XYZ file of C-alpha atoms in Angstrom:
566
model
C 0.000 0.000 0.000
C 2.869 2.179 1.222
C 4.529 1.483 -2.410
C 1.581 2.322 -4.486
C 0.913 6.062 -2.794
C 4.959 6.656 -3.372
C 4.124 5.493 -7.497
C 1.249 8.352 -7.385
C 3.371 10.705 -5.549
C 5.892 10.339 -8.388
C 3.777 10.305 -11.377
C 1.832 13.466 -10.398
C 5.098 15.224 -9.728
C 6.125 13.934 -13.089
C 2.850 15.251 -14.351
C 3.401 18.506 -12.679
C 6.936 19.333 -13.966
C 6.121 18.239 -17.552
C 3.233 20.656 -17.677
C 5.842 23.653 -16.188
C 3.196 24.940 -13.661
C 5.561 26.473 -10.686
C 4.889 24.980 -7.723
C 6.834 27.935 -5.423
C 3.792 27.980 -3.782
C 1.594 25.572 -2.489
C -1.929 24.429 -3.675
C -3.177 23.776 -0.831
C -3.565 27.195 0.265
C -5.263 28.330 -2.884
C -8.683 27.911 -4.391
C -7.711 25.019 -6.666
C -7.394 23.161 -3.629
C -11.288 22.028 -4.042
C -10.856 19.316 -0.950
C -12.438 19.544 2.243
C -9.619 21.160 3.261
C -9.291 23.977 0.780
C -9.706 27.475 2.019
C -12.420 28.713 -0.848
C -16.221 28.323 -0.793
C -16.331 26.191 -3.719
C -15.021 22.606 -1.965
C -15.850 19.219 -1.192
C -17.724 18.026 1.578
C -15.696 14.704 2.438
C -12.723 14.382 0.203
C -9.714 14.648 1.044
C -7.269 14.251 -1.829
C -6.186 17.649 -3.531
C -4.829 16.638 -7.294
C -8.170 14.204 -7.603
C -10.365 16.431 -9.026
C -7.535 17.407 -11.913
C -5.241 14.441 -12.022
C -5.144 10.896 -11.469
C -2.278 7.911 -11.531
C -4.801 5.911 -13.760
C -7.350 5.950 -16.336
C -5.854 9.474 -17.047
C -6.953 11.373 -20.248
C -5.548 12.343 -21.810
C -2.284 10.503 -20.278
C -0.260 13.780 -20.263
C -0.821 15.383 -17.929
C -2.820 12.534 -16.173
C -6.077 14.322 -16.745
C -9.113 13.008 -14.608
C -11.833 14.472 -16.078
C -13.662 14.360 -19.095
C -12.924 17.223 -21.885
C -16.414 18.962 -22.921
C -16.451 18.124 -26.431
C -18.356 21.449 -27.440
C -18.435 23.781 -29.907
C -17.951 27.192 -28.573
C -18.854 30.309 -29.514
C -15.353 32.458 -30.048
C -13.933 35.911 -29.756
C -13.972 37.955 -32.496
C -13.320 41.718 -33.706
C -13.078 43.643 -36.334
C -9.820 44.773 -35.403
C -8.542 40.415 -34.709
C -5.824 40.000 -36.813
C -5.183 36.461 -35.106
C -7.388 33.730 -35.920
C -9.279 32.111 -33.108
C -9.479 27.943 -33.046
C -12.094 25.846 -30.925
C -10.518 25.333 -27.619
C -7.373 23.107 -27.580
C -4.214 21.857 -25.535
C -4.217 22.643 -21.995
C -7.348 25.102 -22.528
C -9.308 22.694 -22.922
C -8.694 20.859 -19.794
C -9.123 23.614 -18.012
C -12.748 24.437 -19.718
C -13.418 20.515 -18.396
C -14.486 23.274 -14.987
C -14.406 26.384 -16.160
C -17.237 26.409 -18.606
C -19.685 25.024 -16.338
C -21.128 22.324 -18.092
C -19.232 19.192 -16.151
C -19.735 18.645 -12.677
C -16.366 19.585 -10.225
C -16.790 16.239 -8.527
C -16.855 14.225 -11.731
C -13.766 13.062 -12.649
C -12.484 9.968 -13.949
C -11.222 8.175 -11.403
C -14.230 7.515 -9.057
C -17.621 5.818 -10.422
C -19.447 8.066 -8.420
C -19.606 12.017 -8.380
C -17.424 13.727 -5.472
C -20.104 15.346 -3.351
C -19.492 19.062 -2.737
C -21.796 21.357 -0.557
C -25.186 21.770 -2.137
C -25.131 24.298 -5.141
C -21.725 24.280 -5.023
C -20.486 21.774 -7.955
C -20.460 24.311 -10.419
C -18.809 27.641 -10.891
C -21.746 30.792 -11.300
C -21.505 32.562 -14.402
C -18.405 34.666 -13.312
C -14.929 34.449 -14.320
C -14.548 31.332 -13.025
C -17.158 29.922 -15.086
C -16.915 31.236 -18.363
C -19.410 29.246 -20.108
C -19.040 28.254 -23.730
C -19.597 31.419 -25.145
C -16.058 32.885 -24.807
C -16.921 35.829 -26.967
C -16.383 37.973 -23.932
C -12.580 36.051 -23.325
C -9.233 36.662 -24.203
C -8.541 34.686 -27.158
C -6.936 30.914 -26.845
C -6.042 28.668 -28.864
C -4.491 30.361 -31.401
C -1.462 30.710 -33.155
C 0.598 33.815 -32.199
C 3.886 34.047 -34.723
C 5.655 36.607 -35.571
C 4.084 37.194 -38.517
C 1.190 38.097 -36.865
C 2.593 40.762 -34.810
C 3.877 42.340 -37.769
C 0.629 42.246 -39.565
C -0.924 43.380 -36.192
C 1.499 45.900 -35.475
C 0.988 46.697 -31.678
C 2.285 43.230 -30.855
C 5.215 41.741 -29.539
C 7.132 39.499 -31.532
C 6.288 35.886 -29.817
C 10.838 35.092 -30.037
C 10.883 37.714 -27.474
C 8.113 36.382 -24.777
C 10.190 35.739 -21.892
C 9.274 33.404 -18.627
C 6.761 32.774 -17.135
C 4.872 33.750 -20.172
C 5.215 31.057 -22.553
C 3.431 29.604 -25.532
C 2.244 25.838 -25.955
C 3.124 24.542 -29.175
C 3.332 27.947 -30.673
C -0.192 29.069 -29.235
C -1.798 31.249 -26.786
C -3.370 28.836 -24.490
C -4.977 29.363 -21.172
C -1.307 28.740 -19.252
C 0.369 31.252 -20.769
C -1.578 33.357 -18.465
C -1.910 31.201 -15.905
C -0.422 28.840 -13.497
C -3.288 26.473 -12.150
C -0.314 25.673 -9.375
C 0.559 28.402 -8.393
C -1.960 31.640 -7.295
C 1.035 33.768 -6.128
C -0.064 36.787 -8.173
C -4.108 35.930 -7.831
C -6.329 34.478 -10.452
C -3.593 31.873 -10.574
C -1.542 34.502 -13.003
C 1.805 33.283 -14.416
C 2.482 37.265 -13.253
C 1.259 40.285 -11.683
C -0.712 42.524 -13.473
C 0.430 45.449 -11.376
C 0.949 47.969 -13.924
C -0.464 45.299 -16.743
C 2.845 43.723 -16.592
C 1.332 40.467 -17.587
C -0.802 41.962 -20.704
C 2.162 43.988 -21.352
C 4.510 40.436 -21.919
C 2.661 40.374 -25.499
C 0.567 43.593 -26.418
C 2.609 46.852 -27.290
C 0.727 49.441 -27.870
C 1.492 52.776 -29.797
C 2.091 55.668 -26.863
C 1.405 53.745 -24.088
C 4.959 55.099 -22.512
C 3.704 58.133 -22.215
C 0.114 57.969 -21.804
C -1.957 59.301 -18.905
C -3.449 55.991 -18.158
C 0.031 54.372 -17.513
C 1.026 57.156 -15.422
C -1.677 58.757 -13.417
C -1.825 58.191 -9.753
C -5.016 59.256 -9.594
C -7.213 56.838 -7.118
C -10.858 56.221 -7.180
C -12.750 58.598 -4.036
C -14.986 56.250 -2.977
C -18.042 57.961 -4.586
C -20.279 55.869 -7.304
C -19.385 52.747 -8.876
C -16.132 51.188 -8.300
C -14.584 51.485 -11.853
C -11.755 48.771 -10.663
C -14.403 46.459 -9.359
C -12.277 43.408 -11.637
C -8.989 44.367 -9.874
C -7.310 44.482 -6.731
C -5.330 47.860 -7.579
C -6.204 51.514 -6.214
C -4.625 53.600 -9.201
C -5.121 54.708 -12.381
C -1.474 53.280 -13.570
C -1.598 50.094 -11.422
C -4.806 49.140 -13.468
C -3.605 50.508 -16.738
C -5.301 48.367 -19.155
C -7.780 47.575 -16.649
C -8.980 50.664 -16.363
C -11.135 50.044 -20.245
C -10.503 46.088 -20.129
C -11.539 43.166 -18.443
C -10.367 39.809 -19.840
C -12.856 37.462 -18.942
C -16.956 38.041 -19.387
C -15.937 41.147 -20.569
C -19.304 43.648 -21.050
C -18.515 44.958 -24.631
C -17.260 41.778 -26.017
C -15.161 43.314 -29.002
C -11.767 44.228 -27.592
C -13.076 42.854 -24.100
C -13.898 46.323 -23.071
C -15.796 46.708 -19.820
C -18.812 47.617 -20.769
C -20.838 47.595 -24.030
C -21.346 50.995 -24.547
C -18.175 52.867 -25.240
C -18.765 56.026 -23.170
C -19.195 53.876 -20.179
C -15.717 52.814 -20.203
C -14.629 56.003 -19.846
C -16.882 57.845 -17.784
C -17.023 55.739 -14.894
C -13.592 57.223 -14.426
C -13.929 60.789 -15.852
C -16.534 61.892 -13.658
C -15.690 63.489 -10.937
C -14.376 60.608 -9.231
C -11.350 59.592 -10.568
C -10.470 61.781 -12.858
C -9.125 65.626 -11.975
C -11.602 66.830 -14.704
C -15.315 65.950 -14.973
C -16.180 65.485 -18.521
C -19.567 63.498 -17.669
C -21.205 66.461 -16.381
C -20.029 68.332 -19.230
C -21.481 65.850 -22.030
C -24.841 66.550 -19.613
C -25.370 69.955 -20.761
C -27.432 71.843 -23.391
C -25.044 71.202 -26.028
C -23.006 68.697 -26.708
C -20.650 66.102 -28.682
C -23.644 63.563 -27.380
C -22.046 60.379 -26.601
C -25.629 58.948 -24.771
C -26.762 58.811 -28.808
C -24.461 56.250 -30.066
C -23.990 52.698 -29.358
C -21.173 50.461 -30.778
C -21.143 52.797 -33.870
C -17.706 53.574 -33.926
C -15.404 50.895 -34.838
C -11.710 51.759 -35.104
C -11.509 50.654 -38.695
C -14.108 52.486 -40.209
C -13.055 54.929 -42.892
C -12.373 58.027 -41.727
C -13.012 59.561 -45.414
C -16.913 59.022 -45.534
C -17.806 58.297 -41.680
C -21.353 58.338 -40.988
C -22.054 61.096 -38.410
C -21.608 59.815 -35.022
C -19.220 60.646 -31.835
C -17.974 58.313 -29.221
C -14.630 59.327 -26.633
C -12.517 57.246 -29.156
C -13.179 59.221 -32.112
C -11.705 61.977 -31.039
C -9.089 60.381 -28.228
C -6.562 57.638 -28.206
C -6.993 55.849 -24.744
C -3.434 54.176 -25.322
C -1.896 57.334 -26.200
C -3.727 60.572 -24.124
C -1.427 62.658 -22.146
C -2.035 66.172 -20.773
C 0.731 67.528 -23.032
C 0.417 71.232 -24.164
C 0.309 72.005 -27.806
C 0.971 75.087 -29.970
C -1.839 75.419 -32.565
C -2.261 74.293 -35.044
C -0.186 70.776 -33.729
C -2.198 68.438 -31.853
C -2.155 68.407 -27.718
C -1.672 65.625 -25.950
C -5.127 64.543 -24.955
C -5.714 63.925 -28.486
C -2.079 62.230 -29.295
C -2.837 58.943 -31.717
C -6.135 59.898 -33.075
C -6.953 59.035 -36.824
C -8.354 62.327 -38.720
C -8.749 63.866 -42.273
C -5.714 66.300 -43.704
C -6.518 69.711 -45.550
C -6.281 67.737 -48.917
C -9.385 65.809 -48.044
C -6.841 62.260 -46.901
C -6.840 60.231 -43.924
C -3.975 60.508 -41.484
C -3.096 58.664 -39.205
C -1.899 60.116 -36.616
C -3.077 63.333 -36.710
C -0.700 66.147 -36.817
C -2.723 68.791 -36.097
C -6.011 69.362 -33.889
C -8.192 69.991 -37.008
C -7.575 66.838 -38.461
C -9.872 65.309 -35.901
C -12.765 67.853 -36.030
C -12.646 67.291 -39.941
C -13.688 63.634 -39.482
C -16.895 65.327 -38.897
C -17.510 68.349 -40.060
C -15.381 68.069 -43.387
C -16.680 65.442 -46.381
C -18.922 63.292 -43.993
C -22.651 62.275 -45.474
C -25.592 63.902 -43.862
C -23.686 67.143 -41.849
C -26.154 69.075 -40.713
C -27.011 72.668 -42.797
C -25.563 75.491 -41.383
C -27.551 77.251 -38.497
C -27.634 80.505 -40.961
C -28.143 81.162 -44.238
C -25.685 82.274 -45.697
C -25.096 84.161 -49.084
C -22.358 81.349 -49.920
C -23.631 78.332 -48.288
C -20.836 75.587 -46.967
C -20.971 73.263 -44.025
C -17.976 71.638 -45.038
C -15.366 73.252 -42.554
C -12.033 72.052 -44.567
C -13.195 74.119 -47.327
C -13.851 77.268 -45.047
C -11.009 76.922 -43.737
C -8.598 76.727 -46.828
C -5.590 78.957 -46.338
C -6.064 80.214 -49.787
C -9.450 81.281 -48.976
C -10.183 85.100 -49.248
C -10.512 85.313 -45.971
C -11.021 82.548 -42.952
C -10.451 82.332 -39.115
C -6.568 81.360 -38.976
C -7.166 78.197 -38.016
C -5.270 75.598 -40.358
C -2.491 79.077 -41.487
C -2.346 82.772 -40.537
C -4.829 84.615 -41.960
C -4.408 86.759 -44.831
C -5.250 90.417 -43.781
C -2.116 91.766 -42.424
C -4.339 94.668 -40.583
C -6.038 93.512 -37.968
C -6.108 96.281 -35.341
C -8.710 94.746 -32.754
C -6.647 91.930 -31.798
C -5.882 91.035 -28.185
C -2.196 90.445 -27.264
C -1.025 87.801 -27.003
C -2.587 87.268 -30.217
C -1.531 89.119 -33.815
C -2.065 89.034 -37.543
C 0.486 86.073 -37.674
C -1.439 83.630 -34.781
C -2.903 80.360 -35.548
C -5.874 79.561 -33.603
C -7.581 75.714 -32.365
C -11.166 75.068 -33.171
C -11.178 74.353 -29.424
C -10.552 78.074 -28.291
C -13.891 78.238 -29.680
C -15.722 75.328 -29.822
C -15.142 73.658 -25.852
C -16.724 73.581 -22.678
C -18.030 76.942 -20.940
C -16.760 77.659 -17.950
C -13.638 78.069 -16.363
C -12.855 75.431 -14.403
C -14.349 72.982 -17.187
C -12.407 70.702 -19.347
C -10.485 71.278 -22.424
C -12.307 70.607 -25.511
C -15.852 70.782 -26.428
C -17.567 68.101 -24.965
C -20.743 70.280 -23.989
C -21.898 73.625 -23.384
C -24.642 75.616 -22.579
C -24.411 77.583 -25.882
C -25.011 76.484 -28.881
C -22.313 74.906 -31.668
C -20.461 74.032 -28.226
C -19.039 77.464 -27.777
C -16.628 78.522 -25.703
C -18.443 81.907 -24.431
C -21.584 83.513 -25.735
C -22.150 84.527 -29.349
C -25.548 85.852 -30.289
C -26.544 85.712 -33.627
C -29.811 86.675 -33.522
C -31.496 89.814 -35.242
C -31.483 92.960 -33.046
C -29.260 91.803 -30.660
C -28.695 94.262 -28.321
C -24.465 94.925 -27.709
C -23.104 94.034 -24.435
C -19.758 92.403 -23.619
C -21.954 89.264 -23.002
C -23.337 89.541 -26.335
C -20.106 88.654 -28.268
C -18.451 87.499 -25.371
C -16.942 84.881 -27.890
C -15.452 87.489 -30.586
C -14.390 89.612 -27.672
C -11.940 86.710 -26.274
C -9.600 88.035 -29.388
C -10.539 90.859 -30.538
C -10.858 94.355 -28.238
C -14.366 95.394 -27.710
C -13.437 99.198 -27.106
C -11.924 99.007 -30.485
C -14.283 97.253 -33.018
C -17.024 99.562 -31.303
C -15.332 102.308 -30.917
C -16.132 105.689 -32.723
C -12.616 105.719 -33.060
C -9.499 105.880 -34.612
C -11.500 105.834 -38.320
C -14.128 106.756 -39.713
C -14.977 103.172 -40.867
C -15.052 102.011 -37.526
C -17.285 104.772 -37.192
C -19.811 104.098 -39.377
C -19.419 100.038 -40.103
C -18.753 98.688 -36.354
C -20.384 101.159 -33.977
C -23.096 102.598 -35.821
C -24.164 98.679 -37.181
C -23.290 96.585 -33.778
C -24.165 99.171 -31.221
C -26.382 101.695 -33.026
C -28.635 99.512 -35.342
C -27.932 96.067 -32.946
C -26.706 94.250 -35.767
C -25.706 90.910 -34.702
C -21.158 90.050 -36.013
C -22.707 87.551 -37.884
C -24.976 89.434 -40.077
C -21.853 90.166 -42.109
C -19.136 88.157 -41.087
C -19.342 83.739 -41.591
C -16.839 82.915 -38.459
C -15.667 80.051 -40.264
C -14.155 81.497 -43.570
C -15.262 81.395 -47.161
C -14.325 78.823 -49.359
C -12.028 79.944 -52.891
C -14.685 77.931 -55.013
C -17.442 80.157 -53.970
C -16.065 83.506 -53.106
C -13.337 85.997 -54.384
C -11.057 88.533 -52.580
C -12.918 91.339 -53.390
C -16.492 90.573 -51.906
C -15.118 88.042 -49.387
C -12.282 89.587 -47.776
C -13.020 90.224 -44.402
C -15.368 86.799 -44.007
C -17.881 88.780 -45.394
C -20.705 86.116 -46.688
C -24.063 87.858 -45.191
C -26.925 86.277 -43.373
C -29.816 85.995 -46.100
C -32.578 85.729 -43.911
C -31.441 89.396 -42.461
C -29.282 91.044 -45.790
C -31.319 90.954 -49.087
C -30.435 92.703 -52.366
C -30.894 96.136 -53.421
C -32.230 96.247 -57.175
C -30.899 92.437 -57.661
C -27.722 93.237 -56.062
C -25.558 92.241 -53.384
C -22.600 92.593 -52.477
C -19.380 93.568 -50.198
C -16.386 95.007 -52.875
C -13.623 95.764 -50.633
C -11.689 98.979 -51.566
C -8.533 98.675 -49.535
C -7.272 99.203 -45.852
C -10.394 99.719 -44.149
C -12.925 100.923 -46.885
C -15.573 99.244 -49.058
C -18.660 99.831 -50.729
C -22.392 97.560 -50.254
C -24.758 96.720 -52.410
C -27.729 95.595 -50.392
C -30.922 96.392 -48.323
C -30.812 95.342 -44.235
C -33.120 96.637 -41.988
C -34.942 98.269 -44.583
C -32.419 100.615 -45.070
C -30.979 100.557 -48.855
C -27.680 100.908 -49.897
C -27.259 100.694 -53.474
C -24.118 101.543 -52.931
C -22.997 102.671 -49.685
C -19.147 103.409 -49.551
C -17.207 103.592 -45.973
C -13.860 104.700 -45.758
């Protein structure tokens, strides 16, 4: 008798060394340890052998590594993406075993080696749905099974070639397999990982992802404040960098299945950290307001291969922000800032880019060539709601935001700004308030603004008014009386005398050099239609030089047919 236990004691150690689990630390302290003895809820009632309910000295199957229990034989439903460059296999290898409990359709207690099923505490012989019991619909998994060469991370690109894995992460037979994560042995690092996370030190063995040195989720400190949902409720760690992937992923029963994001919808993933509680800024209560880059609207829309060219009109975080790559890097316009570092967009010429160079790449997703933009809020002599053409630097005129501008006499300008600055959409197009966010997730004015800009009829001058248009350029001097007589009689007497709203004359955006010229367009003149009609079948701006030009047109049933200012 004494003989035959020494024969099992040496063929399970066998077993255990050929299968390279570590066995630094004991079993028998850990939840795989389903005896009477073991220390997790999820145990026998009466027996007392540990390796039974994995391994047996007979009757094994397969043989290697003494298996004693039978494999499911199912077909299971498998990960997939639109971004997989691997291809997934049914489960094989070691995986397999370890579904023989982990996808819940064999009994714990049934194994191989006894005729009868190993009783275990009532309700207790299965795993819940959890990640111990991942079912077989491991569309919500990290893949297994598959082949992972180093062809693949070439082809994949934010991979790590497989020659360079080093121990304990390993391959079996040249796949990803359920060991190469984990060490059913050995719970050292919990979740029986082959490593800590800490950091995603463990993820980090294979994926390599573009920026991640110097993102913000690698490095923040930032901790959770107890308020709301726990957004680490799948980890052990208290920071923003000691969760790093963890903060967006979760590898088993993941809630959005593609890319084994948290949650399903994609705003979710972010917001449970960037609302007040993690996160220094708040940018949920900013997407709450009045007007906004609506994130609520959208669900599993976006897809990081979609062509950036023709997108269909939609906005989720990701479309304008990198996760892997953010950073709270400054930026000098018109060059991209950190926060939106790695972000695909659409270049001047109308051609994707990826990365993005400069800030208006990413708005022009959007608001450049897409189907179904929106018309523009006024009519407008020259009608355009594609922004890349308004803002052409060889436009007559347009807001410097993709070049300086092209009048070299711009006297209202507030230092630090002058004739040769390049503005961001985002000084005016981003959250309202001071303390808010960078960037225009929401506002309470309309088109996202910044600060107030009323374009309504008979608006009534105030600082408030064109709070906006005052950010750059002096409001004593465009209403001033002063130093000209055009400011005189085109500024004062039309904004403050006859409560003529900026935009009456002036399209903020620019005008486009396929639909207006130099002469009637310098200035972004392009009037408001529904407010400027023609006088005798005319109108028209022709600008005469430094500050003097001539209309054509009727407003406020006042004629001008023409009416010069100089």
């Amino acid at each position: 008798m004494v003989n035959r236990k020494v024969l099992i004691y040496v063929i399970l150690l066998f077993c255990i060394i050929n299968t390279k689990p570590s066995f630094s630390q004991s079993i028998v302290n850990s939840k795989h340890n389903l005896s009477v003895s073991g220390i997790g809820n999820v145990k026998s009632t009466g027996e007392s052998e540990i390796c039974i309910f994995c391994h047996t000295s007979h009757s094994s199957n397969p043989k290697t590594p003494l298996w004693n229990k039978k494999t499911p034989g199912l077909n299971y439903i498998l990960y997939n993406s639109s971004t997989i460059q691997a291809v997934p296999g049914q489960p094989d290898g070691s995986s397999i075993l370890c579904l023989s409990c982990h996808d819940g359709t064999i009994a714990l207690g049934s194994v191989l080696s006894k005729k009868k099923e190993i009783d275990f505490s009532e309700g207790a012989n299965s795993f819940k749905r959890s990640k111990n019991n991942l079912t077989t619909d491991l569309s919500d998994d990290h893949m297994i099974s598959f082949e992972y060469t180093s062809a693949l991370a070439y082809t994949d690109g934010e991979l790590r070639d497989p020659m360079n894995l080093t121990h304990p992460v390993a391959l079996e037979n040249g796949k990803v397999q359920c060991i190469s994560c984990h060490d059913p042995h050995n719970n050292k690092f919990d979740n029986f990982l082959v490593r800590s996370n800490r950091y995603s030190e463990l993820c980090l063995s294979c994926h390599d992802k573009d920026y991640w040195f110097e993102s913000g989720h690698r490095n923040s400190t930032a901790k959770w404040n107890g308020s709301g949902k726990n957004p680490w409720f799948h980890t052990k760690y208290t920071t923003v960098a000691e969760n790093a992937c963890e903060n967006c992923h979760n590898t088993h029963t993941a809630g959005g299945n593609e890319r084994l994001m948290k949650y399903q919808k994609e705003e979710s993933n972010c917001l449970d950290c960037h609302n007040g509680n993690v996160a220094s800024q708040n940018i949920q209560i900013q997407i709450n307001k009045p007007y906004s880059h609506n994130v609520y609207a959208y669900n599993r829309d976006h897809d990081p291969n979609e062509d950036a060219l023709t997108l269909n009109m939609h906005v989720e975080c990701e479309d304008c922000h990198n996760p892997h790559g953010s950073d709270n890097s400054p930026g000098k316009a018109p060059f991209v800032k950190g926060f939106n570092k790695g972000t695909v967009g659409v270049n001047q010429d109308g051609n994707k880019v990826n990365p993005v160079q400069f800030e208006y790449e990413i708005c022009y997703r959007c608001h450049a060539d897409s189907p179904n933009k929106s018309a523009s809020s006024i009519t407008r002599q020259i009608e355009q709601n594609n922004v890349r053409l308004e803002f052409n630097s060889l436009n007559p005129s347009f807001h410097p935001v993709t070049g300086t501008g092209v009048n070299p006499d711009v006297p209202s300008l507030v230092a630090p700004y002058s004739e040769s600055s390049i503005i961001y959409c985002t000084d005016c197009h981003a959250s309202n308030g001071k303390s808010s966010a960078a960037g225009p997730h929401g506002s309470i004015y309309p088109h996202i603004l910044k600060y107030n800009y009323s374009t309504f009829n008979n608006t009534i001058e105030s600082y408030q008014s064109y709070e906006l248009c005052y950010q750059c350029h002096d409001r004593n001097s465009i209403i001033s009386e002063y130093p000209n007589e055009f400011q005189d009689k085109v500024h004062n007497k039309h904004i403050v005398d006859l409560n003529t709203s900026c935009s009456v004359c002036h399209d903020s955006h620019g005008v486009s050099s396929f639909q207006g010229n130099s002469v009637n367009n310098s200035n972004l003149i392009n009037f408001n239609v529904s407010i400027v009609s023609p006088a005798d079948g005319i109108l028209r701006f022709e600008d005469t030089g430094l500050f003097s030009g001539t209309c054509y047109l009727t407003c406020h049933g006042k004629v001008h047919n023409p009416k010069s200012y100089k």
